[in-house]
Structure formats: C-alpha cells, structure tokens
C-alpha cells in the first residue's frame, strides 16, 4: 500500500529523515557539479585541474582521460588515435569497469540532471505512464554510432552527442546544438519516461557493457520487509530490474543496465536495498542461505 501522504517517498522521509531519504540523490548532484566545476575552473579562473571535457581531458596536466566511445569512433574512422587518447580510454574503461559502467550515467553525466528534472516533473504533475521503447534499443543505437565512422570516415556522433554540447553551453556559453538538449527534455517529459537515458543513449549502452562484471551492485537484502509501496518503481530509471530482485530467486541486481544511482535505497522506508560487493564472501553466504530458505 502507498503511504497516505501525497508527498513522494513520504514514508521514507518520516522514518529515515530528509538526509537519509535523499542522500544518494544529493551526493550524485554534488558529484556531477564537482566534475563540471573542475572543468570550469580552467576557462573561468585559469586553474587548470582538468583540461578539456568528458570526451577527452587531461588531469593535472599529466593524466590523460578519454571517453571510450569517442576513442572507438576515432579508431573506426581508420585513423590511429594518439597514444594519450588510447591510454585515457583504457584508464576510464578500467575505472568504470570496476565501479559499474553506468555509474557514469547517474553520478557524472550532466544530461542526467536534465532527464531527472523531466522525471521529477512527471511525478509532480502526475503525468500518465507512457509506452516505453524496448530496453535494448540503446544497443542498436550503439551499433549505429560505431558503424557511421566506418561508412563516413568521421566521428559523426560527436556532432550530436548531448554531453559535450551541454558542457560547451554551460562552460563557454556556446548554445550551438542546445536544441538537442531541449528535445531530450521534452521527449522525456511528454513522449516516454526516461526515453533518452534508459532507451536511446549509446554512451550509456557502452558503459553498461564495460561494467557488466563490476563487483559493485545493489541488492534487495531485506526484501521480506517490502510492503509494495512502489516508491522504488516510481523513481528507478531502470525499474524492470527491480522485480527480479524483489520477487525472484536472485536478490542481487546484477544486470549491467542498473545505473547504481541509489534512489531505490533513498526512498525505501523499509530499507530493503543496499549497495553490496558481490565478491564479498559474507554477502555470498547470506545470499546463498536466503535463497535456499525460499
């Protein structure tokens, strides 16, 4: 049963307090704004901690960082990228492979703030549920993005990629292409829930593949306490992953599509969900015992 209050996640706020019912949302916003600020300190204040953008950058004028999808596109144009770009892509790929690939989507990507705002407006104004695209459509988009450089010899996707477009707008006031950001917002708000991040974005698709074997996952460790309030389903960007963890044989949300945003942990008054290291022997024993008792 839903909490009688009309306020979203009212039960979690009442039982856990405002901070605990919003902590991962607030930490994600702090993470996204911190990354943006590190890039902005160069052009705004002349303090170049991070030079470049999320496509390719240099940390402390020494450590190269690069988007693996951008690097793959350069390779597929038939040109060998500079060693720094290759090294940067490998470092980023390893980092998100360990943490969980789509953690980029919820903790770093600035477009997530746009799509989260659209999702908040949908809840705020109780807009009706809309049909969703097939969950794997983003992988078709990824294949298309990787095919285009082979056919054209250009990194075509980077002309349309909303992440650098939004960064250029925020850091340099360059509004060229900002209509793409507006279109993503309106599509999420009016056409289908989480249309961009959950169904279309090829960058998210690649990061999901990179993080497939990550040890960091979310688990429904106290699913017996679930009261079917559905708050986690309302807020989760990949809600199709929740039912197997709550009702199936496996408590662990092991699917790479999970963004590890932590909002299911925030809004659950019963504290059903937790971050877990699936390689931890204590957790493995707990999960094995729990499943055997069913």
CSV table of C-alpha atoms in Angstrom, one decimal:
chain,number,residue,atom,x,y,z
A,1,UNK,CA,0.0,0.0,0.0
A,2,UNK,CA,1.2,3.5,-0.7
A,3,UNK,CA,1.8,5.9,2.1
A,4,UNK,CA,-1.3,8.0,2.7
A,5,UNK,CA,0.5,11.3,2.2
A,6,UNK,CA,0.6,12.7,-1.3
A,7,UNK,CA,4.2,13.7,-0.9
A,8,UNK,CA,6.5,11.3,-2.8
A,9,UNK,CA,8.5,9.0,-0.6
A,10,UNK,CA,6.8,10.5,2.5
A,11,UNK,CA,7.2,7.2,4.4
A,12,UNK,CA,11.0,7.2,3.9
A,13,UNK,CA,11.3,10.9,4.9
A,14,UNK,CA,9.2,10.3,8.0
A,15,UNK,CA,11.0,7.2,9.1
A,16,UNK,CA,14.6,7.9,8.0
A,17,UNK,CA,14.7,11.7,7.9
A,18,UNK,CA,15.3,14.0,5.0
A,19,UNK,CA,19.0,13.4,4.6
A,20,UNK,CA,18.8,9.6,4.5
A,21,UNK,CA,15.8,9.7,2.2
A,22,UNK,CA,17.7,11.9,-0.3
A,23,UNK,CA,21.4,11.2,0.4
A,24,UNK,CA,22.3,9.5,-2.8
A,25,UNK,CA,20.4,12.0,-4.9
A,26,UNK,CA,22.2,14.8,-3.2
A,27,UNK,CA,25.6,13.1,-3.4
A,28,UNK,CA,25.0,12.5,-7.1
A,29,UNK,CA,24.2,16.1,-7.7
A,30,UNK,CA,27.4,17.1,-5.7
A,31,UNK,CA,29.4,14.6,-7.9
A,32,UNK,CA,28.0,16.0,-11.1
A,33,UNK,CA,28.5,19.6,-10.1
A,34,UNK,CA,32.0,18.9,-8.8
A,35,UNK,CA,33.1,17.4,-12.1
A,36,UNK,CA,31.6,20.3,-14.0
A,37,UNK,CA,33.3,22.8,-11.7
A,38,UNK,CA,36.7,21.1,-12.1
A,39,UNK,CA,36.4,21.6,-15.9
A,40,UNK,CA,35.0,25.2,-15.4
A,41,UNK,CA,37.9,26.3,-13.2
A,42,UNK,CA,40.2,26.5,-16.2
A,43,UNK,CA,38.3,28.8,-18.6
A,44,UNK,CA,36.6,30.7,-15.7
A,45,UNK,CA,39.5,31.1,-13.2
A,46,UNK,CA,42.6,30.0,-15.0
A,47,UNK,CA,43.0,27.0,-12.7
A,48,UNK,CA,43.5,24.0,-15.0
A,49,UNK,CA,42.9,21.0,-12.8
A,50,UNK,CA,41.0,19.3,-15.7
A,51,UNK,CA,41.6,20.5,-19.3
A,52,UNK,CA,39.1,19.5,-22.0
A,53,UNK,CA,35.7,17.9,-21.5
A,54,UNK,CA,34.2,14.5,-20.9
A,55,UNK,CA,35.1,13.4,-24.4
A,56,UNK,CA,38.9,13.8,-23.8
A,57,UNK,CA,40.7,15.6,-21.0
A,58,UNK,CA,44.0,15.9,-19.1
A,59,UNK,CA,44.1,15.7,-15.3
A,60,UNK,CA,46.7,17.9,-13.6
A,61,UNK,CA,48.4,18.4,-16.9
A,62,UNK,CA,49.6,14.8,-16.7
A,63,UNK,CA,47.0,12.0,-16.6
A,64,UNK,CA,45.0,11.5,-19.9
A,65,UNK,CA,41.3,10.7,-19.7
A,66,UNK,CA,39.1,9.9,-22.6
A,67,UNK,CA,35.6,8.6,-23.4
A,68,UNK,CA,35.9,5.0,-24.7
A,69,UNK,CA,33.1,5.6,-27.2
A,70,UNK,CA,34.8,8.7,-28.7
A,71,UNK,CA,38.1,6.7,-28.9
A,72,UNK,CA,36.4,3.7,-30.6
A,73,UNK,CA,34.8,6.1,-33.2
A,74,UNK,CA,38.3,7.5,-34.0
A,75,UNK,CA,39.7,4.0,-34.4
A,76,UNK,CA,36.8,3.1,-36.7
A,77,UNK,CA,37.4,6.1,-39.0
A,78,UNK,CA,40.6,4.3,-40.0
A,79,UNK,CA,42.9,6.6,-38.1
A,80,UNK,CA,45.1,5.6,-35.2
A,81,UNK,CA,44.4,7.8,-32.2
A,82,UNK,CA,47.2,9.5,-30.3
A,83,UNK,CA,48.7,7.3,-27.6
A,84,UNK,CA,47.3,9.7,-24.9
A,85,UNK,CA,43.7,9.2,-26.2
A,86,UNK,CA,44.1,5.4,-26.2
A,87,UNK,CA,45.6,5.4,-22.7
A,88,UNK,CA,42.9,7.8,-21.4
A,89,UNK,CA,40.2,5.5,-22.8
A,90,UNK,CA,41.8,2.5,-21.2
A,91,UNK,CA,42.0,4.2,-17.8
A,92,UNK,CA,38.4,5.4,-17.9
A,93,UNK,CA,37.3,1.9,-19.1
A,94,UNK,CA,39.1,0.2,-16.2
A,95,UNK,CA,37.7,2.8,-13.7
A,96,UNK,CA,34.0,2.3,-14.7
A,97,UNK,CA,34.6,-1.5,-15.2
A,98,UNK,CA,35.4,-1.7,-11.5
A,99,UNK,CA,32.8,0.7,-10.2
A,100,UNK,CA,30.0,-0.3,-12.5
A,101,UNK,CA,29.8,1.2,-16.0
A,102,UNK,CA,26.5,3.0,-15.8
A,103,UNK,CA,27.6,4.8,-12.6
A,104,UNK,CA,28.8,7.4,-15.2
A,105,UNK,CA,25.2,7.9,-16.3
A,106,UNK,CA,23.9,8.7,-12.8
A,107,UNK,CA,27.0,10.2,-11.0
A,108,UNK,CA,28.9,12.1,-13.7
A,109,UNK,CA,26.9,12.8,-16.9
A,110,UNK,CA,25.4,16.3,-16.9
A,111,UNK,CA,22.5,15.2,-19.1
A,112,UNK,CA,21.2,13.1,-16.2
A,113,UNK,CA,20.3,16.3,-14.4
A,114,UNK,CA,18.1,17.2,-17.4
A,115,UNK,CA,16.4,13.9,-17.6
A,116,UNK,CA,16.0,13.6,-13.8
A,117,UNK,CA,14.2,17.0,-13.9
A,118,UNK,CA,11.8,15.8,-16.5
A,119,UNK,CA,11.2,12.6,-14.4
A,120,UNK,CA,10.5,14.8,-11.3
A,121,UNK,CA,8.0,16.9,-13.3
A,122,UNK,CA,6.2,13.8,-14.4
A,123,UNK,CA,5.8,12.7,-10.8
A,124,UNK,CA,5.0,16.3,-9.6
A,125,UNK,CA,2.2,16.7,-12.1
A,126,UNK,CA,1.1,13.0,-12.1
A,127,UNK,CA,1.5,12.7,-15.9
A,128,UNK,CA,0.2,9.4,-17.2
A,129,UNK,CA,2.6,6.5,-17.8
A,130,UNK,CA,3.6,6.3,-21.4
A,131,UNK,CA,4.7,3.3,-23.6
A,132,UNK,CA,8.4,2.6,-23.4
A,133,UNK,CA,10.8,1.5,-26.2
A,134,UNK,CA,12.4,-1.9,-26.0
A,135,UNK,CA,15.0,-1.8,-23.3
A,136,UNK,CA,17.8,-2.9,-25.6
A,137,UNK,CA,17.2,-0.2,-28.3
A,138,UNK,CA,20.2,1.7,-26.9
A,139,UNK,CA,22.4,-1.2,-28.1
A,140,UNK,CA,21.0,-0.7,-31.7
A,141,UNK,CA,22.0,3.0,-31.3
A,142,UNK,CA,25.5,2.0,-30.1
A,143,UNK,CA,25.9,-0.2,-33.2
A,144,UNK,CA,24.8,2.6,-35.4
A,145,UNK,CA,27.1,5.1,-33.8
A,146,UNK,CA,30.1,2.7,-34.3
A,147,UNK,CA,29.0,1.9,-37.9
A,148,UNK,CA,28.8,5.5,-39.1
A,149,UNK,CA,32.6,6.2,-38.7
A,150,UNK,CA,33.4,3.2,-40.9
A,151,UNK,CA,31.0,4.4,-43.6
A,152,UNK,CA,31.8,8.1,-43.5
A,153,UNK,CA,35.3,8.4,-42.1
A,154,UNK,CA,34.1,10.9,-39.5
A,155,UNK,CA,33.1,10.7,-35.8
A,156,UNK,CA,29.5,11.6,-36.7
A,157,UNK,CA,28.1,11.0,-33.3
A,158,UNK,CA,30.3,13.7,-31.7
A,159,UNK,CA,28.5,16.3,-33.7
A,160,UNK,CA,25.2,15.3,-31.9
A,161,UNK,CA,26.4,14.0,-28.6
A,162,UNK,CA,24.5,15.9,-25.9
A,163,UNK,CA,27.2,15.6,-23.3
A,164,UNK,CA,29.8,17.8,-24.9
A,165,UNK,CA,27.0,20.1,-26.3
A,166,UNK,CA,25.8,20.7,-22.7
A,167,UNK,CA,29.3,21.2,-21.4
A,168,UNK,CA,30.1,23.8,-24.2
A,169,UNK,CA,26.8,25.6,-23.3
A,170,UNK,CA,27.5,25.7,-19.6
A,171,UNK,CA,31.2,26.5,-19.7
A,172,UNK,CA,31.6,28.7,-22.7
A,173,UNK,CA,28.1,29.9,-23.5
A,174,UNK,CA,28.1,28.2,-26.8
A,175,UNK,CA,24.4,27.4,-27.4
A,176,UNK,CA,25.0,25.7,-30.8
A,177,UNK,CA,23.2,22.4,-30.6
A,178,UNK,CA,21.3,23.3,-27.4
A,179,UNK,CA,18.1,22.4,-29.2
A,180,UNK,CA,19.2,18.7,-28.8
A,181,UNK,CA,19.1,19.1,-25.0
A,182,UNK,CA,15.7,20.7,-25.2
A,183,UNK,CA,14.5,17.9,-27.4
A,184,UNK,CA,15.7,15.3,-24.9
A,185,UNK,CA,14.0,17.1,-22.1
A,186,UNK,CA,10.7,17.4,-23.9
A,187,UNK,CA,10.8,13.8,-25.2
A,188,UNK,CA,11.4,12.5,-21.6
A,189,UNK,CA,8.6,14.7,-20.3
A,190,UNK,CA,6.0,14.2,-23.0
A,191,UNK,CA,6.7,11.1,-25.1
A,192,UNK,CA,8.1,8.4,-22.8
A,193,UNK,CA,9.5,8.1,-19.4
A,194,UNK,CA,13.3,8.1,-19.2
A,195,UNK,CA,13.3,7.9,-23.0
A,196,UNK,CA,16.9,9.2,-23.5
A,197,UNK,CA,18.9,7.6,-20.7
A,198,UNK,CA,17.1,4.3,-20.5
A,199,UNK,CA,16.3,3.6,-24.1
A,200,UNK,CA,18.4,5.7,-26.6
A,201,UNK,CA,21.8,6.9,-25.3
A,202,UNK,CA,24.6,4.9,-26.9
A,203,UNK,CA,27.2,6.2,-24.4
A,204,UNK,CA,25.1,4.5,-21.6
A,205,UNK,CA,24.9,1.3,-23.6
A,206,UNK,CA,28.7,1.1,-23.9
A,207,UNK,CA,29.3,1.9,-20.2
A,208,UNK,CA,26.8,-0.8,-19.3
A,209,UNK,CA,28.8,-3.3,-21.3
A,210,UNK,CA,32.0,-2.1,-19.6
A,211,UNK,CA,30.6,-2.5,-16.1
A,212,UNK,CA,28.9,-5.9,-16.7
A,213,UNK,CA,31.4,-7.7,-14.4
A,214,UNK,CA,31.7,-5.0,-11.8
A,215,UNK,CA,31.7,-6.2,-8.2
A,216,UNK,CA,29.6,-3.2,-7.1
A,217,UNK,CA,25.9,-3.9,-7.2
A,218,UNK,CA,22.6,-3.1,-5.4
A,219,UNK,CA,20.9,-5.9,-3.6
A,220,UNK,CA,17.4,-6.3,-2.0
A,221,UNK,CA,18.9,-7.7,1.2
A,222,UNK,CA,15.8,-7.1,3.2
A,223,UNK,CA,13.2,-7.9,0.6
A,224,UNK,CA,11.0,-9.7,3.1
A,225,UNK,CA,10.3,-6.2,4.6
A,226,UNK,CA,9.0,-4.9,1.3
A,227,UNK,CA,5.4,-3.5,1.6
A,228,UNK,CA,4.8,-3.0,-2.1
A,229,UNK,CA,4.6,0.8,-1.7
A,230,UNK,CA,6.1,1.1,-5.3
A,231,UNK,CA,8.1,4.2,-4.5
A,232,UNK,CA,11.3,2.4,-5.8
A,233,UNK,CA,9.5,1.6,-9.0
A,234,UNK,CA,8.4,5.3,-9.4
A,235,UNK,CA,11.9,6.6,-9.1
A,236,UNK,CA,14.1,3.9,-10.6
A,237,UNK,CA,15.3,4.8,-14.2
A,238,UNK,CA,15.5,1.0,-14.9
A,239,UNK,CA,12.5,-0.3,-12.9
A,240,UNK,CA,12.3,-3.5,-14.9
A,241,UNK,CA,15.4,-4.6,-12.9
A,242,UNK,CA,13.6,-4.3,-9.5
A,243,UNK,CA,11.0,-7.1,-9.7
A,244,UNK,CA,13.5,-10.0,-10.2
A,245,UNK,CA,15.4,-8.8,-7.1
A,246,UNK,CA,12.3,-8.3,-5.0
A,247,UNK,CA,10.3,-11.4,-6.2
A,248,UNK,CA,12.7,-13.7,-8.0
A,249,UNK,CA,15.4,-16.1,-7.0
A,250,UNK,CA,18.2,-13.6,-7.1
A,251,UNK,CA,18.4,-10.7,-4.6
A,252,UNK,CA,21.2,-9.0,-6.4
A,253,UNK,CA,20.5,-6.6,-9.2
A,254,UNK,CA,23.3,-7.9,-11.4
A,255,UNK,CA,22.1,-6.5,-14.7
A,256,UNK,CA,24.5,-4.1,-16.3
A,257,UNK,CA,21.6,-1.7,-17.1
A,258,UNK,CA,21.4,-0.6,-13.4
A,259,UNK,CA,22.9,2.9,-13.0
A,260,UNK,CA,23.7,2.4,-9.3
A,261,UNK,CA,22.0,5.8,-8.7
A,262,UNK,CA,20.9,4.6,-5.2
A,263,UNK,CA,17.5,6.2,-5.3
A,264,UNK,CA,15.8,2.8,-4.5
A,265,UNK,CA,17.9,2.9,-1.3
A,266,UNK,CA,16.8,6.5,-0.6
A,267,UNK,CA,13.1,6.2,-1.0
A,268,UNK,CA,12.6,2.8,0.7
A,269,UNK,CA,11.3,3.3,4.2
A,270,UNK,CA,11.8,-0.4,4.9
A,271,UNK,CA,15.5,-0.1,3.9
A,272,UNK,CA,15.2,-3.1,1.6
A,273,UNK,CA,18.1,-2.1,-0.7
A,274,UNK,CA,21.8,-1.7,0.0
A,275,UNK,CA,25.0,-1.4,-2.1
A,276,UNK,CA,26.9,-4.6,-1.9
A,277,UNK,CA,30.2,-6.1,-3.2
A,278,UNK,CA,29.0,-9.3,-4.8
A,279,UNK,CA,32.5,-10.8,-4.4
A,280,UNK,CA,32.3,-10.3,-0.6
A,281,UNK,CA,32.2,-13.8,1.0
A,282,UNK,CA,29.9,-12.7,3.8
A,283,UNK,CA,27.4,-11.4,1.3
A,284,UNK,CA,27.7,-14.5,-0.8
A,285,UNK,CA,27.0,-16.7,2.2
A,286,UNK,CA,24.0,-14.5,3.2
A,287,UNK,CA,22.6,-14.6,-0.4
A,288,UNK,CA,23.1,-18.4,-0.7
A,289,UNK,CA,21.4,-19.0,2.6
A,290,UNK,CA,18.5,-16.7,1.9
A,291,UNK,CA,17.7,-18.3,-1.5
A,292,UNK,CA,17.9,-21.8,0.0
A,293,UNK,CA,15.3,-20.8,2.6
A,294,UNK,CA,12.8,-19.9,0.0
